[in-house]
JSON list of C-alpha atoms in Angstrom, two decimals:
[
{"chain": "A", "resi": 2, "resn": "MET", "atom": "CA", "xyz": [-44.78, -19.71, 14.90]},
{"chain": "A", "resi": 3, "resn": "SER", "atom": "CA", "xyz": [-48.57, -20.13, 14.05]},
{"chain": "A", "resi": 4, "resn": "THR", "atom": "CA", "xyz": [-50.28, -23.70, 14.67]},
{"chain": "A", "resi": 5, "resn": "ILE", "atom": "CA", "xyz": [-52.90, -24.30, 12.52]},
{"chain": "A", "resi": 6, "resn": "ASN", "atom": "CA", "xyz": [-55.33, -26.93, 13.03]},
{"chain": "A", "resi": 7, "resn": "ASN", "atom": "CA", "xyz": [-58.06, -27.89, 10.45]},
{"chain": "A", "resi": 8, "resn": "VAL", "atom": "CA", "xyz": [-61.05, -30.26, 10.77]},
{"chain": "A", "resi": 9, "resn": "TYR", "atom": "CA", "xyz": [-59.18, -33.16, 9.79]},
{"chain": "A", "resi": 10, "resn": "ASN", "atom": "CA", "xyz": [-57.32, -32.93, 12.50]},
{"chain": "A", "resi": 11, "resn": "ILE", "atom": "CA", "xyz": [-54.04, -31.96, 10.68]},
{"chain": "A", "resi": 12, "resn": "LYS", "atom": "CA", "xyz": [-51.52, -29.65, 12.55]},
{"chain": "A", "resi": 13, "resn": "ILE", "atom": "CA", "xyz": [-49.02, -27.24, 10.53]},
{"chain": "A", "resi": 14, "resn": "GLU", "atom": "CA", "xyz": [-46.51, -25.26, 11.76]},
{"chain": "A", "resi": 15, "resn": "THR", "atom": "CA", "xyz": [-45.51, -22.21, 10.22]},
{"chain": "A", "resi": 16, "resn": "LYS", "atom": "CA", "xyz": [-43.12, -19.23, 10.56]},
{"chain": "A", "resi": 17, "resn": "VAL", "atom": "CA", "xyz": [-43.19, -15.51, 9.11]},
{"chain": "A", "resi": 18, "resn": "GLU", "atom": "CA", "xyz": [-39.91, -13.88, 9.33]},
{"chain": "A", "resi": 19, "resn": "SER", "atom": "CA", "xyz": [-41.30, -10.93, 8.55]},
{"chain": "A", "resi": 20, "resn": "ALA", "atom": "CA", "xyz": [-44.69, -9.25, 8.59]},
{"chain": "A", "resi": 21, "resn": "TYR", "atom": "CA", "xyz": [-44.00, -7.38, 5.24]},
{"chain": "A", "resi": 22, "resn": "VAL", "atom": "CA", "xyz": [-41.79, -8.05, 2.39]},
{"chain": "A", "resi": 23, "resn": "SER", "atom": "CA", "xyz": [-40.92, -5.98, -0.70]},
{"chain": "A", "resi": 24, "resn": "LEU", "atom": "CA", "xyz": [-42.78, -7.38, -3.99]},
{"chain": "A", "resi": 25, "resn": "LYS", "atom": "CA", "xyz": [-39.39, -8.11, -5.30]},
{"chain": "A", "resi": 26, "resn": "LYS", "atom": "CA", "xyz": [-38.53, -10.37, -1.73]},
{"chain": "A", "resi": 27, "resn": "TYR", "atom": "CA", "xyz": [-41.95, -12.03, -2.30]},
{"chain": "A", "resi": 28, "resn": "SER", "atom": "CA", "xyz": [-40.89, -12.70, -6.27]},
{"chain": "A", "resi": 29, "resn": "GLU", "atom": "CA", "xyz": [-37.99, -14.35, -5.16]},
{"chain": "A", "resi": 30, "resn": "MET", "atom": "CA", "xyz": [-38.99, -16.23, -2.01]},
{"chain": "A", "resi": 31, "resn": "THR", "atom": "CA", "xyz": [-42.18, -17.65, -4.21]},
{"chain": "A", "resi": 32, "resn": "LYS", "atom": "CA", "xyz": [-39.97, -18.11, -7.46]},
{"chain": "A", "resi": 33, "resn": "ILE", "atom": "CA", "xyz": [-42.73, -16.13, -9.11]},
{"chain": "A", "resi": 34, "resn": "PRO", "atom": "CA", "xyz": [-41.58, -13.80, -12.51]},
{"chain": "A", "resi": 35, "resn": "PHE", "atom": "CA", "xyz": [-41.85, -10.18, -10.53]},
{"chain": "A", "resi": 36, "resn": "GLY", "atom": "CA", "xyz": [-43.96, -9.25, -13.73]},
{"chain": "A", "resi": 37, "resn": "THR", "atom": "CA", "xyz": [-46.36, -12.04, -13.10]},
{"chain": "A", "resi": 38, "resn": "CYS", "atom": "CA", "xyz": [-46.32, -10.60, -9.22]},
{"chain": "A", "resi": 39, "resn": "ARG", "atom": "CA", "xyz": [-47.26, -7.40, -10.20]},
{"chain": "A", "resi": 40, "resn": "ALA", "atom": "CA", "xyz": [-50.19, -8.37, -12.22]},
{"chain": "A", "resi": 41, "resn": "MET", "atom": "CA", "xyz": [-51.00, -10.52, -9.35]},
{"chain": "A", "resi": 42, "resn": "VAL", "atom": "CA", "xyz": [-51.11, -7.14, -6.99]},
{"chain": "A", "resi": 43, "resn": "ALA", "atom": "CA", "xyz": [-53.12, -5.50, -9.52]},
{"chain": "A", "resi": 44, "resn": "ASP", "atom": "CA", "xyz": [-55.92, -7.99, -10.22]},
{"chain": "A", "resi": 45, "resn": "GLY", "atom": "CA", "xyz": [-56.01, -8.69, -5.98]},
{"chain": "A", "resi": 46, "resn": "ARG", "atom": "CA", "xyz": [-54.23, -12.16, -5.55]},
{"chain": "A", "resi": 47, "resn": "ILE", "atom": "CA", "xyz": [-51.30, -10.55, -3.55]},
{"chain": "A", "resi": 48, "resn": "ILE", "atom": "CA", "xyz": [-51.91, -8.85, -0.58]},
{"chain": "A", "resi": 49, "resn": "ILE", "atom": "CA", "xyz": [-50.08, -5.73, -0.19]},
{"chain": "A", "resi": 50, "resn": "ARG", "atom": "CA", "xyz": [-50.08, -2.78, 2.86]},
{"chain": "A", "resi": 51, "resn": "PRO", "atom": "CA", "xyz": [-51.83, 0.14, 1.99]},
{"chain": "A", "resi": 52, "resn": "LYS", "atom": "CA", "xyz": [-49.59, 2.71, 0.19]},
{"chain": "A", "resi": 53, "resn": "ARG", "atom": "CA", "xyz": [-49.96, 6.53, 1.29]},
{"chain": "A", "resi": 54, "resn": "ARG", "atom": "CA", "xyz": [-48.17, 7.96, -1.51]},
{"chain": "A", "resi": 55, "resn": "GLY", "atom": "CA", "xyz": [-48.36, 6.73, -5.17]},
{"chain": "A", "resi": 56, "resn": "LYS", "atom": "CA", "xyz": [-44.89, 6.20, -5.80]},
{"chain": "A", "resi": 57, "resn": "GLU", "atom": "CA", "xyz": [-43.78, 3.86, -2.52]},
{"chain": "A", "resi": 58, "resn": "MET", "atom": "CA", "xyz": [-42.06, 0.61, -2.57]},
{"chain": "A", "resi": 59, "resn": "VAL", "atom": "CA", "xyz": [-45.23, -2.27, -2.72]},
{"chain": "A", "resi": 60, "resn": "GLU", "atom": "CA", "xyz": [-44.58, -4.31, 0.51]},
{"chain": "A", "resi": 61, "resn": "VAL", "atom": "CA", "xyz": [-46.60, -7.85, 0.64]},
{"chain": "A", "resi": 62, "resn": "ASN", "atom": "CA", "xyz": [-48.79, -8.67, 3.56]},
{"chain": "A", "resi": 63, "resn": "MET", "atom": "CA", "xyz": [-47.36, -11.71, 4.43]},
{"chain": "A", "resi": 64, "resn": "ILE", "atom": "CA", "xyz": [-49.91, -12.09, 7.53]},
{"chain": "A", "resi": 65, "resn": "ALA", "atom": "CA", "xyz": [-52.90, -11.36, 5.55]},
{"chain": "A", "resi": 66, "resn": "MET", "atom": "CA", "xyz": [-51.54, -13.98, 2.68]},
{"chain": "A", "resi": 67, "resn": "LEU", "atom": "CA", "xyz": [-51.44, -16.65, 5.12]},
{"chain": "A", "resi": 68, "resn": "LYS", "atom": "CA", "xyz": [-54.49, -15.94, 6.55]},
{"chain": "A", "resi": 69, "resn": "ASP", "atom": "CA", "xyz": [-56.02, -15.87, 2.84]},
{"chain": "A", "resi": 70, "resn": "ALA", "atom": "CA", "xyz": [-54.24, -19.45, 2.21]},
{"chain": "A", "resi": 71, "resn": "ILE", "atom": "CA", "xyz": [-55.75, -20.70, 5.13]},
{"chain": "A", "resi": 72, "resn": "ILE", "atom": "CA", "xyz": [-58.99, -19.84, 4.81]},
{"chain": "A", "resi": 73, "resn": "ASN", "atom": "CA", "xyz": [-58.89, -20.79, 1.15]},
{"chain": "A", "resi": 74, "resn": "SER", "atom": "CA", "xyz": [-57.49, -24.16, 1.70]}
]
């Protein structure tokens, strides 16, 4: 569980179930269509685990996505 405090003294607690989830699972969790998620990976809006081989499954880095959301909110 993460606790986030910002300059407005608002406390937010969140729990990340897994550090990485498949793009399909991310699509289901966020209710964003899978094709849109693929486009978001391509343009950098979804942060993924670096792939070692081209055909590997795309895994969304949930920790990096949370950090990005905090920084950009």
